[in-house]
Amino acid sequence: MAPDVQALLEAMRKLESLLEQNGEDFWSGRVSQAADTAARSDAYSLTRFLDLFGGMGSLDDLVLHKSGQPLETENKRLDTLRSNAWNLADRLKREIG
């Protein structure tokens, strides 16, 4: 597996894990599906993953919370993981154009 694809896969799995740990089964499942596709070095995984972002109700809008209170540390981690994975996927997609 190419190093860039491996880096994307690792970023996606970290994001998936954080979402799962915080009870976001829908989003962890969607990220997992895209990561499974990326593990097969399928370029479609880039589109599948990037489609999770943008627009109302997207992964961009997600705020982790517990008992109605936002989780500060977890949300900072979510922002970092989300941005990292998106940037890697976007760069790869532009490279294979």
mmCIF file of N, CA, C and O in Angstrom:
data_model
loop_
_atom_site.group_PDB
_atom_site.id
_atom_site.type_symbol
_atom_site.label_atom_id
_atom_site.label_comp_id
_atom_site.label_asym_id
_atom_site.label_seq_id
_atom_site.Cartn_x
_atom_site.Cartn_y
_atom_site.Cartn_z
ATOM 1 N N MET A 1 0.843 -1.174 0.000
ATOM 2 C CA MET A 1 0.000 0.000 0.000
ATOM 3 C C MET A 1 0.889 1.239 0.000
ATOM 4 O O MET A 1 1.867 1.315 0.734
ATOM 5 N N ALA A 2 0.516 2.208 -0.824
ATOM 6 C CA ALA A 2 1.286 3.450 -0.922
ATOM 7 C C ALA A 2 1.277 4.192 0.417
ATOM 8 O O ALA A 2 0.281 4.153 1.133
ATOM 9 N N PRO A 3 2.377 4.852 0.746
ATOM 10 C CA PRO A 3 2.461 5.560 2.036
ATOM 11 C C PRO A 3 1.348 6.585 2.251
ATOM 12 O O PRO A 3 0.832 6.711 3.364
ATOM 13 N N ASP A 4 0.962 7.320 1.205
ATOM 14 C CA ASP A 4 -0.108 8.307 1.348
ATOM 15 C C ASP A 4 -1.442 7.641 1.658
ATOM 16 O O ASP A 4 -2.228 8.142 2.461
ATOM 17 N N VAL A 5 -1.695 6.519 1.034
ATOM 18 C CA VAL A 5 -2.930 5.776 1.275
ATOM 19 C C VAL A 5 -2.911 5.213 2.695
ATOM 20 O O VAL A 5 -3.924 5.254 3.407
ATOM 21 N N GLN A 6 -1.764 4.719 3.114
ATOM 22 C CA GLN A 6 -1.626 4.197 4.475
ATOM 23 C C GLN A 6 -1.871 5.295 5.509
ATOM 24 O O GLN A 6 -2.558 5.085 6.513
ATOM 25 N N ALA A 7 -1.338 6.485 5.256
ATOM 26 C CA ALA A 7 -1.541 7.607 6.177
ATOM 27 C C ALA A 7 -3.028 7.980 6.253
ATOM 28 O O ALA A 7 -3.552 8.242 7.343
ATOM 29 N N LEU A 8 -3.695 7.979 5.113
ATOM 30 C CA LEU A 8 -5.125 8.267 5.094
ATOM 31 C C LEU A 8 -5.895 7.197 5.857
ATOM 32 O O LEU A 8 -6.771 7.517 6.670
ATOM 33 N N LEU A 9 -5.569 5.964 5.615
ATOM 34 C CA LEU A 9 -6.260 4.869 6.298
ATOM 35 C C LEU A 9 -6.083 4.982 7.820
ATOM 36 O O LEU A 9 -7.050 4.830 8.575
ATOM 37 N N GLU A 10 -4.893 5.280 8.279
ATOM 38 C CA GLU A 10 -4.648 5.449 9.716
ATOM 39 C C GLU A 10 -5.455 6.616 10.274
ATOM 40 O O GLU A 10 -6.042 6.512 11.361
ATOM 41 N N ALA A 11 -5.511 7.718 9.541
ATOM 42 C CA ALA A 11 -6.280 8.887 9.986
ATOM 43 C C ALA A 11 -7.764 8.553 10.064
ATOM 44 O O ALA A 11 -8.453 8.944 11.016
ATOM 45 N N MET A 12 -8.251 7.825 9.085
ATOM 46 C CA MET A 12 -9.663 7.450 9.070
ATOM 47 C C MET A 12 -9.993 6.502 10.221
ATOM 48 O O MET A 12 -11.037 6.641 10.872
ATOM 49 N N ARG A 13 -9.112 5.567 10.508
ATOM 50 C CA ARG A 13 -9.357 4.619 11.606
ATOM 51 C C ARG A 13 -9.334 5.323 12.966
ATOM 52 O O ARG A 13 -10.116 4.983 13.855
ATOM 53 N N LYS A 14 -8.449 6.318 13.127
ATOM 54 C CA LYS A 14 -8.439 7.085 14.378
ATOM 55 C C LYS A 14 -9.740 7.866 14.540
ATOM 56 O O LYS A 14 -10.305 7.918 15.628
ATOM 57 N N LEU A 15 -10.200 8.459 13.461
ATOM 58 C CA LEU A 15 -11.459 9.192 13.488
ATOM 59 C C LEU A 15 -12.615 8.242 13.797
ATOM 60 O O LEU A 15 -13.459 8.532 14.653
ATOM 61 N N GLU A 16 -12.622 7.113 13.136
ATOM 62 C CA GLU A 16 -13.643 6.091 13.382
ATOM 63 C C GLU A 16 -13.668 5.686 14.862
ATOM 64 O O GLU A 16 -14.737 5.602 15.484
ATOM 65 N N SER A 17 -12.507 5.457 15.427
ATOM 66 C CA SER A 17 -12.403 5.026 16.817
ATOM 67 C C SER A 17 -12.943 6.088 17.780
ATOM 68 O O SER A 17 -13.691 5.779 18.712
ATOM 69 N N LEU A 18 -12.572 7.347 17.572
ATOM 70 C CA LEU A 18 -13.058 8.423 18.429
ATOM 71 C C LEU A 18 -14.581 8.523 18.353
ATOM 72 O O LEU A 18 -15.254 8.662 19.371
ATOM 73 N N LEU A 19 -15.112 8.427 17.158
ATOM 74 C CA LEU A 19 -16.565 8.497 16.996
ATOM 75 C C LEU A 19 -17.251 7.337 17.708
ATOM 76 O O LEU A 19 -18.254 7.531 18.405
ATOM 77 N N GLU A 20 -16.694 6.161 17.545
ATOM 78 C CA GLU A 20 -17.266 4.973 18.196
ATOM 79 C C GLU A 20 -17.218 5.102 19.715
ATOM 80 O O GLU A 20 -18.195 4.797 20.401
ATOM 81 N N GLN A 21 -16.099 5.559 20.243
ATOM 82 C CA GLN A 21 -15.943 5.708 21.692
ATOM 83 C C GLN A 21 -16.938 6.701 22.287
ATOM 84 O O GLN A 21 -17.245 6.639 23.471
ATOM 85 N N ASN A 22 -17.416 7.604 21.446
ATOM 86 C CA ASN A 22 -18.341 8.627 21.922
ATOM 87 C C ASN A 22 -19.778 8.374 21.475
ATOM 88 O O ASN A 22 -20.610 9.290 21.471
ATOM 89 N N GLY A 23 -20.062 7.135 21.125
ATOM 90 C CA GLY A 23 -21.429 6.735 20.825
ATOM 91 C C GLY A 23 -21.988 7.229 19.508
ATOM 92 O O GLY A 23 -23.197 7.206 19.306
ATOM 93 N N GLU A 24 -21.135 7.670 18.618
ATOM 94 C CA GLU A 24 -21.565 8.158 17.309
ATOM 95 C C GLU A 24 -21.496 7.005 16.301
ATOM 96 O O GLU A 24 -20.691 6.992 15.369
ATOM 97 N N ASP A 25 -22.390 6.034 16.495
ATOM 98 C CA ASP A 25 -22.372 4.822 15.678
ATOM 99 C C ASP A 25 -22.634 5.093 14.204
ATOM 100 O O ASP A 25 -22.029 4.457 13.336
ATOM 101 N N PHE A 26 -23.534 6.021 13.912
ATOM 102 C CA PHE A 26 -23.811 6.337 12.509
ATOM 103 C C PHE A 26 -22.548 6.818 11.806
ATOM 104 O O PHE A 26 -22.162 6.304 10.762
ATOM 105 N N TRP A 27 -21.900 7.824 12.410
ATOM 106 C CA TRP A 27 -20.715 8.406 11.777
ATOM 107 C C TRP A 27 -19.527 7.453 11.790
ATOM 108 O O TRP A 27 -18.773 7.386 10.812
ATOM 109 N N SER A 28 -19.355 6.711 12.867
ATOM 110 C CA SER A 28 -18.238 5.754 12.887
ATOM 111 C C SER A 28 -18.450 4.699 11.809
ATOM 112 O O SER A 28 -17.494 4.275 11.156
ATOM 113 N N GLY A 29 -19.684 4.296 11.579
ATOM 114 C CA GLY A 29 -19.985 3.326 10.527
ATOM 115 C C GLY A 29 -19.695 3.858 9.141
ATOM 116 O O GLY A 29 -19.151 3.147 8.292
ATOM 117 N N ARG A 30 -20.039 5.114 8.904
ATOM 118 C CA ARG A 30 -19.783 5.715 7.588
ATOM 119 C C ARG A 30 -18.281 5.857 7.331
ATOM 120 O O ARG A 30 -17.799 5.568 6.241
ATOM 121 N N VAL A 31 -17.550 6.282 8.346
ATOM 122 C CA VAL A 31 -16.090 6.415 8.208
ATOM 123 C C VAL A 31 -15.481 5.027 8.029
ATOM 124 O O VAL A 31 -14.571 4.836 7.206
ATOM 125 N N SER A 32 -15.973 4.053 8.758
ATOM 126 C CA SER A 32 -15.484 2.672 8.644
ATOM 127 C C SER A 32 -15.660 2.133 7.233
ATOM 128 O O SER A 32 -14.758 1.494 6.679
ATOM 129 N N GLN A 33 -16.816 2.382 6.634
ATOM 130 C CA GLN A 33 -17.067 1.922 5.267
ATOM 131 C C GLN A 33 -16.070 2.538 4.290
ATOM 132 O O GLN A 33 -15.532 1.844 3.427
ATOM 133 N N ALA A 34 -15.837 3.822 4.436
ATOM 134 C CA ALA A 34 -14.876 4.493 3.558
ATOM 135 C C ALA A 34 -13.463 3.959 3.795
ATOM 136 O O ALA A 34 -12.695 3.758 2.849
ATOM 137 N N ALA A 35 -13.114 3.713 5.060
ATOM 138 C CA ALA A 35 -11.787 3.186 5.382
ATOM 139 C C ALA A 35 -11.613 1.767 4.832
ATOM 140 O O ALA A 35 -10.536 1.422 4.328
ATOM 141 N N ASP A 36 -12.662 0.961 4.912
ATOM 142 C CA ASP A 36 -12.583 -0.391 4.355
ATOM 143 C C ASP A 36 -12.312 -0.346 2.861
ATOM 144 O O ASP A 36 -11.537 -1.147 2.335
ATOM 145 N N THR A 37 -12.928 0.603 2.186
ATOM 146 C CA THR A 37 -12.699 0.769 0.751
ATOM 147 C C THR A 37 -11.270 1.259 0.497
ATOM 148 O O THR A 37 -10.597 0.783 -0.417
ATOM 149 N N ALA A 38 -10.791 2.186 1.328
ATOM 150 C CA ALA A 38 -9.418 2.699 1.190
ATOM 151 C C ALA A 38 -8.401 1.586 1.412
ATOM 152 O O ALA A 38 -7.344 1.564 0.769
ATOM 153 N N ALA A 39 -8.713 0.652 2.301
ATOM 154 C CA ALA A 39 -7.791 -0.453 2.589
ATOM 155 C C ALA A 39 -7.567 -1.325 1.359
ATOM 156 O O ALA A 39 -6.543 -1.996 1.252
ATOM 157 N N ARG A 40 -8.508 -1.286 0.442
ATOM 158 C CA ARG A 40 -8.362 -2.039 -0.812
ATOM 159 C C ARG A 40 -7.734 -1.173 -1.912
ATOM 160 O O ARG A 40 -7.744 -1.549 -3.075
ATOM 161 N N SER A 41 -7.221 0.000 -1.513
ATOM 162 C CA SER A 41 -6.613 0.962 -2.439
ATOM 163 C C SER A 41 -7.570 1.338 -3.562
ATOM 164 O O SER A 41 -7.162 1.550 -4.698
ATOM 165 N N ASP A 42 -8.835 1.442 -3.222
ATOM 166 C CA ASP A 42 -9.868 1.817 -4.176
ATOM 167 C C ASP A 42 -10.026 3.332 -4.130
ATOM 168 O O ASP A 42 -10.352 3.895 -3.086
ATOM 169 N N ALA A 43 -9.810 3.990 -5.255
ATOM 170 C CA ALA A 43 -9.894 5.450 -5.316
ATOM 171 C C ALA A 43 -11.288 5.957 -4.970
ATOM 172 O O ALA A 43 -11.444 7.094 -4.530
ATOM 173 N N TYR A 44 -12.297 5.115 -5.122
ATOM 174 C CA TYR A 44 -13.660 5.517 -4.764
ATOM 175 C C TYR A 44 -13.761 5.885 -3.285
ATOM 176 O O TYR A 44 -14.606 6.686 -2.896
ATOM 177 N N SER A 45 -12.886 5.334 -2.462
ATOM 178 C CA SER A 45 -12.917 5.646 -1.029
ATOM 179 C C SER A 45 -12.720 7.138 -0.783
ATOM 180 O O SER A 45 -13.257 7.679 0.185
ATOM 181 N N LEU A 46 -11.975 7.802 -1.643
ATOM 182 C CA LEU A 46 -11.742 9.236 -1.475
ATOM 183 C C LEU A 46 -13.046 10.006 -1.636
ATOM 184 O O LEU A 46 -13.385 10.852 -0.808
ATOM 185 N N THR A 47 -13.777 9.692 -2.687
ATOM 186 C CA THR A 47 -15.068 10.336 -2.913
ATOM 187 C C THR A 47 -16.034 9.984 -1.798
ATOM 188 O O THR A 47 -16.728 10.852 -1.258
ATOM 189 N N ARG A 48 -16.078 8.726 -1.432
ATOM 190 C CA ARG A 48 -16.983 8.256 -0.375
ATOM 191 C C ARG A 48 -16.709 9.012 0.936
ATOM 192 O O ARG A 48 -17.631 9.423 1.631
ATOM 193 N N PHE A 49 -15.446 9.176 1.271
ATOM 194 C CA PHE A 49 -15.085 9.864 2.504
ATOM 195 C C PHE A 49 -15.358 11.364 2.412
ATOM 196 O O PHE A 49 -15.983 11.943 3.308
ATOM 197 N N LEU A 50 -14.915 11.994 1.342
ATOM 198 C CA LEU A 50 -15.091 13.440 1.200
ATOM 199 C C LEU A 50 -16.571 13.832 1.133
ATOM 200 O O LEU A 50 -16.934 14.938 1.542
ATOM 201 N N ASP A 51 -17.417 12.933 0.665
ATOM 202 C CA ASP A 51 -18.859 13.201 0.613
ATOM 203 C C ASP A 51 -19.491 13.290 2.003
ATOM 204 O O ASP A 51 -20.619 13.773 2.135
ATOM 205 N N LEU A 52 -18.780 12.846 3.041
ATOM 206 C CA LEU A 52 -19.297 12.941 4.401
ATOM 207 C C LEU A 52 -19.231 14.374 4.932
ATOM 208 O O LEU A 52 -19.820 14.685 5.957
ATOM 209 N N PHE A 53 -18.506 15.234 4.224
ATOM 210 C CA PHE A 53 -18.267 16.600 4.666
ATOM 211 C C PHE A 53 -19.080 17.594 3.843
ATOM 212 O O PHE A 53 -19.372 17.359 2.684
ATOM 213 N N GLY A 54 -19.369 18.722 4.458
ATOM 214 C CA GLY A 54 -20.040 19.810 3.763
ATOM 215 C C GLY A 54 -21.553 19.671 3.797
ATOM 216 O O GLY A 54 -22.093 18.578 3.771
ATOM 217 N N GLY A 55 -22.204 20.789 3.917
ATOM 218 C CA GLY A 55 -23.659 20.793 3.942
ATOM 219 C C GLY A 55 -24.204 20.553 5.338
ATOM 220 O O GLY A 55 -23.489 20.128 6.247
ATOM 221 N N MET A 56 -25.485 20.827 5.473
ATOM 222 C CA MET A 56 -26.144 20.663 6.771
ATOM 223 C C MET A 56 -26.216 19.193 7.142
ATOM 224 O O MET A 56 -26.487 18.340 6.299
ATOM 225 N N GLY A 57 -25.961 18.910 8.407
ATOM 226 C CA GLY A 57 -26.053 17.540 8.894
ATOM 227 C C GLY A 57 -24.875 16.671 8.516
ATOM 228 O O GLY A 57 -24.925 15.455 8.635
ATOM 229 N N SER A 58 -23.793 17.279 8.074
ATOM 230 C CA SER A 58 -22.617 16.517 7.662
ATOM 231 C C SER A 58 -21.701 16.260 8.859
ATOM 232 O O SER A 58 -21.936 16.743 9.963
ATOM 233 N N LEU A 59 -20.657 15.530 8.597
ATOM 234 C CA LEU A 59 -19.668 15.243 9.629
ATOM 235 C C LEU A 59 -19.042 16.537 10.152
ATOM 236 O O LEU A 59 -18.648 16.609 11.320
ATOM 237 N N ASP A 60 -19.003 17.562 9.327
ATOM 238 C CA ASP A 60 -18.487 18.864 9.766
ATOM 239 C C ASP A 60 -19.308 19.459 10.906
ATOM 240 O O ASP A 60 -18.791 20.216 11.714
ATOM 241 N N ASP A 61 -20.596 19.148 10.936
ATOM 242 C CA ASP A 61 -21.499 19.732 11.932
ATOM 243 C C ASP A 61 -21.495 18.999 13.267
ATOM 244 O O ASP A 61 -22.060 19.494 14.234
ATOM 245 N N LEU A 62 -20.890 17.843 13.307
ATOM 246 C CA LEU A 62 -20.950 17.013 14.502
ATOM 247 C C LEU A 62 -20.227 17.651 15.685
ATOM 248 O O LEU A 62 -19.089 18.116 15.560
ATOM 249 N N VAL A 63 -20.899 17.673 16.823
ATOM 250 C CA VAL A 63 -20.320 18.111 18.096
ATOM 251 C C VAL A 63 -20.558 16.968 19.075
ATOM 252 O O VAL A 63 -21.695 16.547 19.287
ATOM 253 N N LEU A 64 -19.495 16.467 19.658
ATOM 254 C CA LEU A 64 -19.608 15.394 20.639
ATOM 255 C C LEU A 64 -20.094 15.980 21.957
ATOM 256 O O LEU A 64 -19.667 17.065 22.361
ATOM 257 N N HIS A 65 -20.999 15.257 22.612
ATOM 258 C CA HIS A 65 -21.550 15.746 23.861
ATOM 259 C C HIS A 65 -21.937 14.586 24.773
ATOM 260 O O HIS A 65 -22.077 13.450 24.325
ATOM 261 N N LYS A 66 -22.101 14.915 26.027
ATOM 262 C CA LYS A 66 -22.549 13.946 27.026
ATOM 263 C C LYS A 66 -23.497 14.678 27.966
ATOM 264 O O LYS A 66 -23.152 15.746 28.469
ATOM 265 N N SER A 67 -24.656 14.110 28.165
ATOM 266 C CA SER A 67 -25.682 14.716 29.020
ATOM 267 C C SER A 67 -25.963 16.161 28.610
ATOM 268 O O SER A 67 -26.106 17.046 29.460
ATOM 269 N N GLY A 68 -25.991 16.406 27.309
ATOM 270 C CA GLY A 68 -26.298 17.733 26.796
ATOM 271 C C GLY A 68 -25.170 18.736 26.849
ATOM 272 O O GLY A 68 -25.339 19.885 26.454
ATOM 273 N N GLN A 69 -24.013 18.324 27.328
ATOM 274 C CA GLN A 69 -22.862 19.225 27.438
ATOM 275 C C GLN A 69 -21.791 18.854 26.417
ATOM 276 O O GLN A 69 -21.405 17.685 26.319
ATOM 277 N N PRO A 70 -21.300 19.834 25.653
ATOM 278 C CA PRO A 70 -20.224 19.545 24.704
ATOM 279 C C PRO A 70 -18.970 19.066 25.437
ATOM 280 O O PRO A 70 -18.657 19.548 26.525
ATOM 281 N N LEU A 71 -18.283 18.125 24.828
ATOM 282 C CA LEU A 71 -17.049 17.575 25.394
ATOM 283 C C LEU A 71 -15.861 18.313 24.783
ATOM 284 O O LEU A 71 -15.502 18.077 23.632
ATOM 285 N N GLU A 72 -15.268 19.203 25.553
ATOM 286 C CA GLU A 72 -14.228 20.090 25.032
ATOM 287 C C GLU A 72 -13.021 19.330 24.479
ATOM 288 O O GLU A 72 -12.608 19.545 23.335
ATOM 289 N N THR A 73 -12.446 18.453 25.265
ATOM 290 C CA THR A 73 -11.249 17.719 24.841
ATOM 291 C C THR A 73 -11.537 16.836 23.641
ATOM 292 O O THR A 73 -10.781 16.825 22.661
ATOM 293 N N GLU A 74 -12.644 16.118 23.705
ATOM 294 C CA GLU A 74 -13.006 15.208 22.620
ATOM 295 C C GLU A 74 -13.310 15.971 21.327
ATOM 296 O O GLU A 74 -12.961 15.522 20.243
ATOM 297 N N ASN A 75 -13.936 17.140 21.448
ATOM 298 C CA ASN A 75 -14.245 17.927 20.256
ATOM 299 C C ASN A 75 -12.998 18.533 19.626
ATOM 300 O O ASN A 75 -12.916 18.648 18.401
ATOM 301 N N LYS A 76 -12.029 18.899 20.440
ATOM 302 C CA LYS A 76 -10.754 19.375 19.885
ATOM 303 C C LYS A 76 -10.075 18.235 19.120
ATOM 304 O O LYS A 76 -9.539 18.435 18.026
ATOM 305 N N ARG A 77 -10.092 17.047 19.707
ATOM 306 C CA ARG A 77 -9.503 15.869 19.041
ATOM 307 C C ARG A 77 -10.270 15.560 17.761
ATOM 308 O O ARG A 77 -9.679 15.257 16.729
ATOM 309 N N LEU A 78 -11.595 15.636 17.816
ATOM 310 C CA LEU A 78 -12.419 15.402 16.632
ATOM 311 C C LEU A 78 -12.054 16.376 15.525
ATOM 312 O O LEU A 78 -11.871 15.979 14.369
ATOM 313 N N ASP A 79 -11.933 17.652 15.855
ATOM 314 C CA ASP A 79 -11.574 18.654 14.848
ATOM 315 C C ASP A 79 -10.226 18.341 14.210
ATOM 316 O O ASP A 79 -10.062 18.442 12.991
ATOM 317 N N THR A 80 -9.260 17.956 15.030
ATOM 318 C CA THR A 80 -7.929 17.637 14.519
ATOM 319 C C THR A 80 -7.973 16.420 13.601
ATOM 320 O O THR A 80 -7.429 16.445 12.482
ATOM 321 N N LEU A 81 -8.619 15.350 14.052
ATOM 322 C CA LEU A 81 -8.690 14.121 13.255
ATOM 323 C C LEU A 81 -9.479 14.338 11.971
ATOM 324 O O LEU A 81 -9.094 13.857 10.895
ATOM 325 N N ARG A 82 -10.582 15.036 12.081
ATOM 326 C CA ARG A 82 -11.438 15.307 10.927
ATOM 327 C C ARG A 82 -10.664 16.112 9.880
ATOM 328 O O ARG A 82 -10.686 15.773 8.692
ATOM 329 N N SER A 83 -9.984 17.159 10.311
ATOM 330 C CA SER A 83 -9.213 18.000 9.384
ATOM 331 C C SER A 83 -8.074 17.231 8.743
ATOM 332 O O SER A 83 -7.847 17.337 7.531
ATOM 333 N N ASN A 84 -7.352 16.471 9.540
ATOM 334 C CA ASN A 84 -6.227 15.700 9.024
ATOM 335 C C ASN A 84 -6.693 14.700 7.965
ATOM 336 O O ASN A 84 -6.120 14.631 6.870
ATOM 337 N N ALA A 85 -7.721 13.951 8.274
ATOM 338 C CA ALA A 85 -8.220 12.944 7.332
ATOM 339 C C ALA A 85 -8.747 13.607 6.066
ATOM 340 O O ALA A 85 -8.470 13.150 4.954
ATOM 341 N N TRP A 86 -9.483 14.702 6.213
ATOM 342 C CA TRP A 86 -10.023 15.401 5.039
ATOM 343 C C TRP A 86 -8.892 15.910 4.158
ATOM 344 O O TRP A 86 -8.930 15.751 2.937
ATOM 345 N N ASN A 87 -7.882 16.526 4.767
ATOM 346 C CA ASN A 87 -6.755 17.063 3.992
ATOM 347 C C ASN A 87 -6.017 15.963 3.233
ATOM 348 O O ASN A 87 -5.650 16.144 2.065
ATOM 349 N N LEU A 88 -5.795 14.827 3.884
ATOM 350 C CA LEU A 88 -5.124 13.709 3.209
ATOM 351 C C LEU A 88 -5.960 13.198 2.039
ATOM 352 O O LEU A 88 -5.441 12.969 0.937
ATOM 353 N N ALA A 89 -7.256 13.015 2.258
ATOM 354 C CA ALA A 89 -8.139 12.513 1.201
ATOM 355 C C ALA A 89 -8.224 13.507 0.043
ATOM 356 O O ALA A 89 -8.169 13.113 -1.125
ATOM 357 N N ASP A 90 -8.355 14.770 0.359
ATOM 358 C CA ASP A 90 -8.447 15.797 -0.674
ATOM 359 C C ASP A 90 -7.177 15.848 -1.514
ATOM 360 O O ASP A 90 -7.240 15.924 -2.741
ATOM 361 N N ARG A 91 -6.034 15.793 -0.855
ATOM 362 C CA ARG A 91 -4.760 15.826 -1.584
ATOM 363 C C ARG A 91 -4.617 14.616 -2.502
ATOM 364 O O ARG A 91 -4.241 14.742 -3.674
ATOM 365 N N LEU A 92 -4.950 13.440 -1.989
ATOM 366 C CA LEU A 92 -4.868 12.229 -2.811
ATOM 367 C C LEU A 92 -5.806 12.297 -4.009
ATOM 368 O O LEU A 92 -5.442 11.908 -5.120
ATOM 369 N N LYS A 93 -7.004 12.785 -3.777
ATOM 370 C CA LYS A 93 -7.968 12.873 -4.869
ATOM 371 C C LYS A 93 -7.473 13.821 -5.961
ATOM 372 O O LYS A 93 -7.607 13.534 -7.149
ATOM 373 N N ARG A 94 -6.897 14.960 -5.556
ATOM 374 C CA ARG A 94 -6.347 15.901 -6.544
ATOM 375 C C ARG A 94 -5.171 15.298 -7.287
ATOM 376 O O ARG A 94 -4.995 15.548 -8.485
ATOM 377 N N GLU A 95 -4.357 14.492 -6.609
ATOM 378 C CA GLU A 95 -3.184 13.876 -7.249
ATOM 379 C C GLU A 95 -3.585 12.858 -8.308
ATOM 380 O O GLU A 95 -2.917 12.755 -9.338
ATOM 381 N N ILE A 96 -4.644 12.105 -8.039
ATOM 382 C CA ILE A 96 -5.034 11.096 -9.025
ATOM 383 C C ILE A 96 -5.990 11.656 -10.066
ATOM 384 O O ILE A 96 -6.229 11.028 -11.085
ATOM 385 N N GLY A 97 -6.500 12.880 -9.781
ATOM 386 C CA GLY A 97 -7.315 13.713 -10.614
ATOM 387 C C GLY A 97 -8.184 13.106 -11.594
ATOM 388 O O GLY A 97 -8.661 13.312 -12.550
#
